[in-house]
Short mmCIF file of C-alpha atoms and ligand atoms in Angstrom, two decimals:
data_model
loop_
_atom_site.label_atom_id
_atom_site.label_comp_id
_atom_site.label_asym_id
_atom_site.label_seq_id
_atom_site.Cartn_x
_atom_site.Cartn_y
_atom_site.Cartn_z
CA MET A 1 54.94 32.60 -47.68
CA ALA A 2 53.50 33.11 -44.33
CA ALA A 3 53.86 30.19 -41.86
CA LYS A 4 50.83 28.26 -41.39
CA SER A 5 49.24 28.20 -37.79
CA PRO A 6 49.99 24.51 -36.48
CA ALA A 7 46.45 24.25 -35.04
CA LYS A 8 44.03 24.45 -37.87
CA SER A 9 40.38 23.09 -37.75
CA ARG A 10 39.74 20.43 -40.27
CA THR A 11 36.22 19.31 -41.91
CA ALA A 12 35.23 15.56 -41.23
CA TYR A 13 31.76 14.07 -42.00
CA VAL A 14 30.04 12.13 -39.38
CA CYS A 15 27.24 9.64 -40.07
CA SER A 16 23.78 10.42 -38.14
CA GLU A 17 23.22 6.94 -38.33
CA CYS A 18 25.52 5.33 -36.86
CA GLY A 19 28.27 7.86 -35.82
CA ALA A 20 31.36 6.96 -37.88
CA ASP A 21 33.73 9.56 -39.14
CA HIS A 22 34.64 9.88 -42.52
CA THR A 23 37.37 12.18 -43.85
CA LYS A 24 35.48 13.13 -47.13
CA TRP A 25 31.61 13.62 -48.38
CA GLN A 26 30.11 10.34 -49.54
CA GLY A 27 26.51 9.59 -50.47
CA GLN A 28 26.80 6.31 -48.46
CA CYS A 29 28.19 5.90 -45.23
CA ALA A 30 31.04 3.05 -45.35
CA GLU A 31 30.33 1.74 -42.06
CA CYS A 32 26.67 1.18 -41.78
CA GLY A 33 25.60 1.68 -45.61
CA ALA A 34 22.74 4.58 -44.77
CA TRP A 35 22.04 6.92 -47.63
CA ASN A 36 22.70 10.48 -47.23
CA SER A 37 23.40 10.39 -43.57
CA LEU A 38 26.90 12.17 -43.67
CA SER A 39 26.83 15.60 -42.44
CA GLU A 40 29.55 18.50 -42.14
CA PHE A 41 31.55 18.13 -38.64
CA VAL A 42 34.46 20.66 -37.89
CA VAL A 43 36.98 18.99 -35.89
CA GLU A 44 38.57 21.44 -33.40
CA PRO A 45 42.64 21.34 -33.62
CA ALA A 46 44.16 19.40 -31.06
CA ALA A 47 45.79 22.38 -29.09
CA ALA A 48 42.53 23.70 -28.31
CA ALA A 49 41.20 20.40 -26.83
CA GLY A 50 43.83 20.84 -24.06
CA LYS A 51 47.02 19.17 -23.08
CA GLY A 52 45.41 16.24 -21.18
CA GLY A 53 44.62 13.97 -24.07
CA VAL A 54 45.80 10.62 -24.46
CA ALA A 55 48.42 11.46 -27.09
CA ALA A 56 49.89 13.97 -24.97
CA SER A 57 50.32 12.03 -22.15
CA ARG A 58 51.48 9.18 -24.13
CA ARG A 59 54.03 11.46 -25.34
CA SER A 60 55.31 12.56 -22.17
CA SER A 61 55.57 9.26 -20.74
CA TRP A 62 57.90 8.30 -23.63
CA ALA A 63 59.97 11.75 -23.02
CA GLY A 64 60.73 9.87 -19.86
CA LYS A 65 58.01 12.19 -17.42
CA SER A 66 56.30 10.89 -14.56
CA ASP A 67 53.35 13.19 -15.01
CA ALA A 68 51.48 10.78 -16.93
CA PRO A 69 48.38 8.98 -15.82
CA ALA A 70 50.19 5.67 -14.21
CA VAL A 71 48.85 2.12 -14.56
CA THR A 72 46.88 1.09 -11.50
CA ALA A 73 45.87 -2.52 -10.64
CA LEU A 74 41.78 -2.08 -10.85
CA LYS A 75 41.19 -3.78 -7.42
CA ASP A 76 43.50 -0.48 -5.94
CA VAL A 77 41.15 2.04 -8.06
CA ARG A 78 38.83 3.89 -5.15
CA HIS A 79 35.13 4.07 -5.83
CA SER A 80 32.03 4.14 -4.16
CA GLU A 81 29.50 1.61 -4.64
CA ASP A 82 26.05 2.12 -4.41
CA ALA A 83 26.54 6.06 -5.14
CA ARG A 84 22.94 6.31 -6.73
CA ILE A 85 20.75 9.12 -5.52
CA GLY A 86 16.79 8.48 -5.81
CA THR A 87 15.10 10.96 -8.05
CA GLY A 88 12.43 10.83 -5.89
CA ILE A 89 10.39 9.15 -8.62
CA GLY A 90 10.16 5.51 -8.15
CA GLU A 91 9.58 4.57 -11.61
CA PHE A 92 12.06 7.02 -13.27
CA ASP A 93 14.60 5.16 -10.24
CA ARG A 94 13.66 1.62 -11.84
CA VAL A 95 14.59 2.48 -14.99
CA LEU A 96 17.57 4.15 -14.04
CA GLY A 97 18.74 0.87 -12.55
CA GLY A 98 17.94 2.09 -8.74
CA GLY A 99 18.59 5.71 -9.00
CA LEU A 100 21.11 8.24 -10.59
CA VAL A 101 24.57 7.90 -10.38
CA HIS A 102 26.83 10.77 -9.45
CA GLY A 103 28.33 11.97 -12.58
CA ALA A 104 26.10 10.01 -14.99
CA VAL A 105 25.18 11.70 -18.33
CA VAL A 106 21.62 10.40 -19.00
CA LEU A 107 19.79 11.21 -22.51
CA VAL A 108 16.17 11.39 -22.53
CA GLY A 109 14.91 11.23 -25.55
CA GLY A 110 10.94 11.49 -26.68
CA ASP A 111 8.69 12.84 -29.10
CA PRO A 112 8.11 16.46 -28.68
CA GLY A 113 5.04 17.25 -26.32
CA ILE A 114 5.23 13.81 -24.69
CA GLY A 115 6.19 15.09 -21.31
CA LYS A 116 9.98 14.99 -21.12
CA SER A 117 10.62 18.71 -19.73
CA THR A 118 7.75 17.87 -17.03
CA LEU A 119 8.94 14.67 -15.92
CA LEU A 120 12.59 16.24 -15.14
CA LEU A 121 11.42 19.47 -13.93
CA GLN A 122 9.61 17.05 -11.22
CA ALA A 123 12.75 14.87 -10.71
CA VAL A 124 14.92 18.18 -10.32
CA VAL A 125 12.70 19.75 -7.60
CA LYS A 126 12.21 16.24 -5.74
CA MET A 127 16.07 15.78 -5.75
CA ALA A 128 16.82 19.28 -5.18
CA PRO A 129 17.29 18.43 -1.01
CA SER A 130 19.93 16.12 -1.52
CA LEU A 131 21.14 17.50 -5.01
CA PRO A 132 21.02 20.79 -5.74
CA GLY A 133 19.82 21.03 -9.47
CA LEU A 134 20.53 23.76 -12.37
CA TYR A 135 17.96 23.51 -14.88
CA VAL A 136 18.98 25.15 -18.59
CA THR A 137 16.33 25.85 -20.62
CA GLY A 138 16.79 26.48 -24.25
CA GLU A 139 13.55 26.57 -25.55
CA GLU A 140 11.32 28.01 -23.01
CA SER A 141 11.44 31.13 -20.94
CA LEU A 142 12.17 31.08 -17.34
CA ALA A 143 8.68 31.97 -16.50
CA GLN A 144 7.39 29.20 -18.36
CA VAL A 145 9.50 26.82 -16.48
CA ALA A 146 8.88 28.72 -13.17
CA GLY A 147 4.85 28.88 -14.25
CA ARG A 148 4.76 25.00 -14.94
CA GLY A 149 6.45 24.35 -11.50
CA SER A 150 3.99 26.15 -9.36
CA ARG A 151 1.11 25.17 -11.78
CA LEU A 152 2.14 21.79 -10.80
CA GLY A 153 2.43 22.45 -7.05
CA LEU A 154 6.25 21.84 -7.24
CA PRO A 155 8.22 23.42 -4.51
CA LEU A 156 10.78 25.54 -6.10
CA ASP A 157 13.02 26.46 -3.48
CA GLY A 158 16.21 24.38 -3.83
CA VAL A 159 16.49 24.45 -8.08
CA HIS A 160 18.19 27.06 -9.71
CA ALA A 161 17.29 27.77 -13.65
CA LEU A 162 19.11 29.30 -16.50
CA ALA A 163 17.96 30.40 -19.81
CA GLU A 164 20.88 30.09 -22.01
CA THR A 165 21.90 27.86 -25.29
CA CYS A 166 25.51 28.85 -25.38
CA VAL A 167 27.65 25.68 -23.71
CA GLU A 168 30.53 27.70 -22.76
CA ARG A 169 28.44 30.23 -20.48
CA ILE A 170 26.48 27.32 -19.44
CA LEU A 171 29.72 25.56 -17.88
CA GLU A 172 31.01 28.78 -16.62
CA HIS A 173 27.55 29.30 -14.51
CA ALA A 174 27.99 25.80 -13.58
CA ALA A 175 31.60 25.77 -12.46
CA ALA A 176 30.38 29.03 -10.38
CA MET A 177 27.26 27.52 -8.88
CA ARG A 178 28.69 23.74 -8.47
CA PRO A 179 25.23 22.19 -8.83
CA GLY A 180 25.20 18.09 -8.38
CA LEU A 181 22.75 18.00 -11.43
CA ILE A 182 22.38 19.79 -14.78
CA VAL A 183 19.36 18.94 -16.76
CA ALA A 184 20.02 20.95 -20.37
CA ASP A 185 16.71 20.92 -21.98
CA SER A 186 17.26 20.37 -25.04
CA VAL A 187 20.40 19.33 -26.37
CA GLN A 188 19.37 20.52 -29.80
CA THR A 189 18.95 23.91 -29.20
CA LEU A 190 22.76 24.20 -27.31
CA TRP A 191 25.83 25.65 -29.24
CA THR A 192 29.48 26.13 -28.82
CA GLN A 193 31.81 29.13 -29.80
CA GLU A 194 33.96 27.09 -31.16
CA LEU A 195 32.30 25.93 -34.14
CA SER A 196 30.75 28.12 -36.69
CA ALA A 197 27.97 26.01 -37.71
CA ALA A 198 24.48 26.76 -36.95
CA PRO A 199 22.72 25.54 -33.67
CA GLY A 200 20.93 22.16 -34.33
CA SER A 201 23.11 21.38 -36.61
CA VAL A 202 24.91 17.56 -35.94
CA SER A 203 27.87 19.12 -35.29
CA GLN A 204 26.81 21.80 -32.60
CA VAL A 205 24.74 19.26 -31.32
CA ARG A 206 27.50 16.76 -30.96
CA GLU A 207 30.04 18.82 -29.52
CA SER A 208 27.94 20.75 -27.08
CA ALA A 209 26.99 17.40 -25.89
CA ALA A 210 30.55 16.34 -25.45
CA ARG A 211 31.37 19.26 -23.35
CA LEU A 212 28.58 18.61 -21.04
CA VAL A 213 29.97 15.07 -20.77
CA ARG A 214 33.58 16.10 -20.20
CA PHE A 215 32.50 18.49 -17.31
CA ALA A 216 30.32 15.71 -16.19
CA LYS A 217 33.24 13.28 -15.90
CA GLU A 218 35.65 15.73 -14.42
CA THR A 219 33.34 17.22 -11.68
CA GLY A 220 31.21 14.10 -10.70
CA THR A 221 27.93 16.48 -11.68
CA SER A 222 25.17 14.54 -13.30
CA VAL A 223 23.69 15.48 -16.36
CA PHE A 224 20.35 14.91 -17.80
CA LEU A 225 20.13 15.81 -21.54
CA VAL A 226 16.72 16.06 -23.36
CA GLY A 227 16.84 14.96 -27.09
CA HIS A 228 13.69 15.46 -29.39
CA VAL A 229 13.34 12.24 -31.46
CA THR A 230 12.96 12.82 -35.00
CA LYS A 231 10.61 11.09 -37.38
CA GLU A 232 13.20 8.25 -38.25
CA GLY A 233 13.12 7.45 -34.14
CA GLY A 234 16.91 8.76 -33.82
CA ILE A 235 17.61 11.90 -31.46
CA ALA A 236 17.10 14.41 -34.15
CA GLY A 237 20.01 12.93 -36.25
CA PRO A 238 22.91 12.54 -34.22
CA ARG A 239 22.32 8.95 -33.12
CA VAL A 240 26.21 9.78 -32.15
CA LEU A 241 24.94 11.16 -28.85
CA GLU A 242 23.94 7.62 -28.02
CA HIS A 243 27.70 6.46 -28.06
CA MET A 244 28.43 9.24 -25.67
CA VAL A 245 26.35 8.88 -22.56
CA ASP A 246 25.78 6.76 -19.92
CA ALA A 247 22.28 5.88 -20.47
CA VAL A 248 19.55 6.13 -23.17
CA LEU A 249 16.03 6.53 -22.10
CA TYR A 250 12.79 6.70 -24.40
CA PHE A 251 9.95 8.39 -23.44
CA GLU A 252 7.06 6.71 -25.45
CA GLY A 253 3.34 6.81 -25.76
CA GLU A 254 0.29 6.62 -27.82
CA SER A 255 -1.36 9.46 -29.09
CA GLY A 256 -4.43 10.27 -27.56
CA SER A 257 -3.40 8.23 -24.48
CA ARG A 258 -2.57 9.48 -20.99
CA PHE A 259 -0.12 6.43 -20.43
CA ARG A 260 3.77 7.20 -20.72
CA VAL A 261 6.38 4.64 -21.10
CA LEU A 262 9.93 5.25 -20.05
CA ARG A 263 12.11 2.70 -21.80
CA ALA A 264 16.22 2.01 -20.85
CA PHE A 265 17.61 1.57 -24.51
CA LYS A 266 20.96 1.94 -23.09
CA ASN A 267 22.29 1.80 -19.48
CA ARG A 268 25.92 1.31 -18.26
CA PHE A 269 24.67 1.30 -14.55
CA GLY A 270 21.18 -1.11 -14.87
CA ALA A 271 19.61 -3.16 -16.95
CA VAL A 272 18.36 -2.14 -20.63
CA ASN A 273 14.37 -2.71 -21.66
CA GLU A 274 13.26 -1.68 -18.04
CA LEU A 275 10.02 -0.04 -18.17
CA GLY A 276 8.94 3.11 -16.06
CA VAL A 277 5.04 3.65 -16.62
CA PHE A 278 3.51 7.02 -15.65
CA ALA A 279 0.20 8.66 -16.62
CA MET A 280 -0.50 12.26 -17.49
CA GLY A 281 -2.72 14.24 -15.69
CA ASP A 282 -3.38 17.84 -14.97
CA LYS A 283 -0.58 17.68 -11.91
CA GLY A 284 2.11 16.51 -14.22
CA LEU A 285 3.38 12.88 -14.49
CA ARG A 286 1.99 10.73 -11.87
CA GLU A 287 3.65 7.15 -11.61
CA VAL A 288 1.93 4.21 -12.12
CA PRO A 289 3.34 1.21 -9.91
CA ASN A 290 1.21 -1.56 -11.08
CA PRO A 291 0.90 -1.26 -14.56
CA SER A 292 -0.43 -4.78 -15.81
CA ALA A 293 -4.36 -3.63 -15.90
CA ILE A 294 -3.77 -0.64 -18.48
CA PHE A 295 -2.31 -2.54 -20.92
CA LEU A 296 -5.15 -4.81 -21.19
CA SER A 297 -7.91 -3.72 -23.84
CA GLY A 298 -10.44 -3.03 -20.84
CA SER A 299 -12.91 -5.37 -21.90
CA ARG A 300 -13.50 -8.05 -20.14
CA GLU A 301 -15.24 -9.99 -22.40
CA PRO A 302 -13.50 -12.14 -24.53
CA GLN A 303 -13.19 -11.14 -27.83
CA PRO A 304 -11.78 -13.08 -30.86
CA GLY A 305 -8.41 -12.47 -32.10
CA SER A 306 -7.44 -11.61 -28.68
CA CYS A 307 -4.69 -13.45 -26.52
CA VAL A 308 -3.22 -12.05 -22.95
CA MET A 309 0.45 -12.74 -22.36
CA VAL A 310 2.74 -12.01 -19.72
CA THR A 311 5.85 -10.04 -21.01
CA ARG A 312 8.85 -9.86 -18.90
CA GLU A 313 10.47 -6.49 -20.30
CA GLY A 314 12.98 -5.35 -17.82
CA THR A 315 12.83 -6.67 -13.81
CA ARG A 316 8.91 -6.97 -13.65
CA PRO A 317 6.45 -9.00 -15.27
CA LEU A 318 3.64 -7.29 -17.24
CA LEU A 319 0.39 -8.45 -18.56
CA VAL A 320 -0.15 -7.20 -22.20
CA GLU A 321 -2.83 -7.98 -24.87
CA VAL A 322 -1.90 -9.13 -28.36
CA GLN A 323 -4.68 -8.68 -31.02
CA ALA A 324 -4.58 -9.97 -34.65
CA LEU A 325 -6.60 -9.67 -37.38
CA VAL A 326 -6.79 -12.07 -40.00
CA ASP A 327 -8.82 -11.40 -43.09
CA ALA A 328 -9.06 -12.67 -46.63
CA SER A 329 -6.85 -10.67 -48.34
CA PRO A 330 -7.74 -8.93 -51.99
CA LEU A 331 -3.69 -9.20 -52.90
CA SER A 332 -2.03 -11.68 -54.53
CA ASN A 333 0.59 -10.95 -51.97
CA PRO A 334 -0.93 -10.54 -48.64
CA ARG A 335 -0.01 -8.37 -46.21
CA ARG A 336 1.59 -9.18 -43.06
CA VAL A 337 1.73 -6.05 -40.53
CA ALA A 338 3.15 -6.13 -36.97
CA VAL A 339 2.90 -3.13 -34.76
CA GLY A 340 4.60 -3.54 -31.44
CA MET A 341 6.40 -7.00 -32.61
CA GLU A 342 8.97 -7.73 -35.31
CA GLY A 343 7.85 -7.80 -38.72
CA ASN A 344 10.39 -10.97 -39.57
CA ARG A 345 9.26 -12.97 -36.58
CA LEU A 346 5.61 -12.59 -37.70
CA ALA A 347 6.39 -14.29 -41.28
CA MET A 348 8.23 -17.00 -39.24
CA LEU A 349 5.70 -17.64 -36.74
CA LEU A 350 2.91 -18.01 -39.98
CA ALA A 351 5.43 -20.51 -41.15
CA VAL A 352 5.54 -22.65 -38.17
CA LEU A 353 1.57 -22.57 -38.06
CA HIS A 354 1.36 -23.60 -41.55
CA ARG A 355 4.00 -26.10 -41.44
CA HIS A 356 3.40 -27.82 -38.05
CA GLY A 357 0.20 -26.54 -36.92
CA GLY A 358 -1.67 -27.36 -40.20
CA ILE A 359 -3.33 -23.99 -40.69
CA GLY A 360 -2.49 -22.09 -43.37
CA VAL A 361 -3.06 -18.32 -43.77
CA GLY A 362 -1.20 -17.91 -47.16
CA ASP A 363 -4.40 -16.18 -48.75
CA GLN A 364 -5.08 -13.89 -45.61
CA ASP A 365 -3.78 -10.50 -44.41
CA VAL A 366 -2.54 -10.66 -41.03
CA PHE A 367 -2.29 -7.76 -38.62
CA VAL A 368 -0.95 -8.09 -35.18
CA ASN A 369 -1.12 -5.55 -32.57
CA VAL A 370 0.42 -5.17 -29.11
CA VAL A 371 -2.04 -3.06 -27.18
CA GLY A 372 -0.66 0.27 -25.53
CA GLY A 373 2.09 1.21 -27.63
CA ILE A 374 3.80 -1.44 -25.85
CA ARG A 375 7.26 -3.10 -27.93
CA VAL A 376 7.52 -6.55 -26.83
CA GLN A 377 10.91 -7.77 -27.90
CA GLU A 378 10.93 -10.78 -26.32
CA THR A 379 10.36 -14.61 -27.55
CA ALA A 380 7.80 -15.22 -25.47
CA ALA A 381 5.37 -13.44 -27.28
CA ASP A 382 5.27 -16.02 -29.96
CA LEU A 383 2.83 -18.40 -28.68
CA PRO A 384 0.36 -15.37 -27.80
CA VAL A 385 0.54 -14.18 -31.19
CA LEU A 386 -0.25 -17.43 -32.67
CA LEU A 387 -2.99 -17.79 -30.29
CA ALA A 388 -4.30 -14.44 -31.31
CA VAL A 389 -4.19 -15.51 -35.16
CA LEU A 390 -5.98 -18.79 -34.61
CA SER A 391 -8.83 -17.32 -32.83
CA SER A 392 -9.29 -14.49 -35.04
CA LEU A 393 -9.07 -16.50 -38.17
CA ARG A 394 -11.87 -19.13 -36.66
CA ASP A 395 -13.64 -16.27 -35.15
CA ARG A 396 -13.99 -17.91 -32.09
CA PRO A 397 -12.52 -16.13 -28.59
CA LEU A 398 -9.86 -18.17 -26.48
CA ALA A 399 -11.47 -19.40 -23.03
CA GLU A 400 -12.15 -16.74 -20.95
CA GLN A 401 -9.52 -15.11 -18.57
CA THR A 402 -6.48 -17.33 -20.13
CA ILE A 403 -3.15 -16.14 -20.68
CA ALA A 404 -0.35 -17.53 -22.51
CA PHE A 405 3.57 -17.10 -23.17
CA GLY A 406 6.25 -19.30 -24.90
CA GLU A 407 8.77 -19.19 -27.56
CA VAL A 408 8.15 -20.98 -30.60
CA GLY A 409 10.55 -22.86 -32.53
CA LEU A 410 11.09 -23.59 -36.01
CA SER A 411 10.09 -27.18 -35.58
CA GLY A 412 7.12 -26.42 -33.91
CA GLU A 413 8.54 -26.87 -30.32
CA ILE A 414 7.36 -24.72 -27.54
CA ARG A 415 10.40 -23.83 -25.56
CA PRO A 416 10.69 -22.32 -22.15
CA VAL A 417 11.21 -18.59 -21.34
CA PRO A 418 13.15 -17.15 -18.42
CA ASN A 419 11.12 -16.08 -15.32
CA GLY A 420 7.97 -18.53 -15.91
CA GLU A 421 7.15 -18.37 -11.99
CA ASP A 422 7.01 -14.74 -11.89
CA ARG A 423 4.79 -14.41 -14.87
CA LEU A 424 2.65 -16.99 -13.68
CA LYS A 425 2.33 -15.50 -10.16
CA GLU A 426 1.48 -11.98 -12.17
CA ALA A 427 -0.99 -13.69 -14.13
CA ALA A 428 -2.89 -15.05 -11.11
CA THR A 429 -2.80 -12.20 -9.26
CA HIS A 430 -4.56 -10.70 -11.45
CA GLY A 431 -7.54 -13.23 -11.45
CA PHE A 432 -6.62 -15.20 -14.73
CA LYS A 433 -7.77 -18.59 -14.94
CA ARG A 434 -5.89 -20.69 -17.02
CA ALA A 435 -2.40 -20.72 -18.45
CA ILE A 436 -0.94 -21.95 -21.74
CA VAL A 437 2.83 -22.06 -21.33
CA PRO A 438 5.71 -24.21 -22.21
CA LYS A 439 5.97 -27.53 -20.54
CA ALA A 440 9.01 -26.66 -18.56
CA ASN A 441 7.75 -23.37 -17.26
CA ALA A 442 4.56 -25.27 -15.49
CA PRO A 443 4.92 -26.01 -11.98
CA LYS A 444 4.23 -30.08 -11.34
CA SER A 445 1.33 -29.42 -9.18
CA GLY A 446 -0.57 -27.82 -12.31
CA ARG A 447 -1.67 -24.98 -10.39
CA VAL A 448 -0.72 -21.54 -9.30
CA GLY A 449 -3.14 -20.50 -6.90
CA GLU A 450 -6.45 -20.81 -8.24
CA MET A 451 -4.97 -20.85 -11.73
CA GLN A 452 -4.86 -23.77 -13.69
CA VAL A 453 -1.59 -24.27 -15.57
CA VAL A 454 -1.35 -26.39 -18.73
CA GLY A 455 2.13 -27.27 -20.05
CA VAL A 456 2.69 -27.73 -23.71
CA GLU A 457 5.67 -29.22 -25.34
CA ARG A 458 4.44 -28.59 -29.26
CA LEU A 459 2.60 -26.16 -31.30
CA ALA A 460 -0.30 -28.48 -32.07
CA GLN A 461 -0.57 -29.66 -28.18
CA ALA A 462 -1.04 -25.53 -27.48
CA LEU A 463 -3.70 -24.99 -30.16
CA GLU A 464 -5.91 -28.10 -29.12
CA ALA A 465 -5.65 -26.72 -25.11
CA ALA A 466 -6.52 -23.15 -26.40
CA THR A 467 -9.29 -24.63 -28.51
CA ASP A 468 -11.33 -26.99 -25.83
P1 TYD B 501 6.13 18.73 -22.09
O1 TYD B 501 6.86 18.40 -20.46
O2 TYD B 501 6.43 20.27 -22.32
O3 TYD B 501 6.98 17.59 -23.07
P2 TYD B 501 8.25 17.77 -23.95
O4 TYD B 501 9.02 18.65 -23.13
O5 TYD B 501 8.50 16.43 -24.00
O6 TYD B 501 8.14 18.37 -24.93
O7 TYD B 501 4.57 18.34 -22.00
C1 TYD B 501 4.01 18.77 -22.76
C2 TYD B 501 2.39 18.19 -22.70
O8 TYD B 501 2.01 17.75 -21.76
C3 TYD B 501 1.32 19.18 -23.15
O9 TYD B 501 0.83 18.68 -24.33
C4 TYD B 501 0.51 19.13 -22.36
C5 TYD B 501 1.05 18.20 -21.36
N1 TYD B 501 0.83 18.55 -19.65
C6 TYD B 501 -0.25 18.03 -18.98
O10 TYD B 501 -1.45 17.07 -19.99
N2 TYD B 501 -0.57 18.44 -17.57
C7 TYD B 501 0.35 18.67 -17.03
O11 TYD B 501 0.57 18.91 -15.99
C8 TYD B 501 1.80 19.42 -17.51
C9 TYD B 501 2.98 20.14 -17.11
C10 TYD B 501 1.49 19.10 -19.13
MG1 MG B 502 10.01 20.32 -23.51
#
């Protein structure tokens, strides 16, 4: 019998929802419980992965050799602080946490056609003087990329491009050219010669991305990976990518709107939930440095069912309009639909409204929408949501130029939220006349600039303040 090769590739299965590995196929992921999410993944033999792995170094140190990486006191490790490079696009820098870090791998996800390629081409060109870039395109031809660049009036001098999808060849070129930045557009087109699976499959995308990550860490090259988002909201199956990279940014926008929001979903070098706002025009993406105004619905006439709130996603306050529609339901089980906020939270708030505000909507359909395609995740939206619901139910608009924010507790208390002062200032700057906020967030003087601030402690008080 012929001796078996010691280095034999093995098949494993990876869950596209949570990234867990399994040794055999099964219908449900044992880790996260997702159904039908496992796909085949070929694991390379350990020898091919190089000798530098953890296991290898551990073995050699056990054998008494001293070439293994030494244990080091953390304070002695050399590192450079603030080694951030501005992308030349302020809103992009904000979402990255103040610029791009050397050797960072950033995944930029979004629907097809949202403007990922445009944004990254603009960034690569702007960064070229300080960080020579290599734009790798697997979806468009070089002529298309250059054509877009010149149509946008971008100076294309310092930027190199490569139409290639094989990751080994990309890295070969990168090793020769030594760029400071690589853009891989898109990660779904990449494939590696090591695997026989088809390009675009989970194992190819994962392994190709892993190679780029390894290259980035070894050489200090920064990498942007572009990824398309599937209908389920993952980056074409492999949520696994999110574990591998340093930052995950999502580029979002409502269809038909020219505004785009870049959101940090994960960031090892900055705050999550940071928002950058752009407008898509005929000259590409333009920054919107003061985005508050665009998330208000335009009509300044007060309408029933609308309440303006000040959210603070990331590091700046943002005025956002919350709309509600409350309508008699033909169903025995009336609908509760929340767009831009969590559905369970809406159900909870309606229960508090009934119990502690004395207002029942048990026989009504309730729809809540956060205008502008924004998703509000913080609890400061509680009070504005209830005020919008109340206003729709009574078919009476809130007093003109009123804003609100505040968390609503289960016993009907209005709880303070962080950064109240910031939020109030933002509202006053935009000319709002009245604010209904948690008592602990209200200044003692009862005013911020020209704006009157009403501090409330109980839901009933807030409802009263909103309707008088
Ligand atoms: P693109 O960057 O190709 O999107 P993605 O890479 O995310 O798929 O952007 C494509 C869309 O943007 C396309 O529908 C046209 C629009 N667009 C403009 O409106 N103005 C412009 O200057 C550019 C370059 C694109
Ligand atoms: Mg593209």
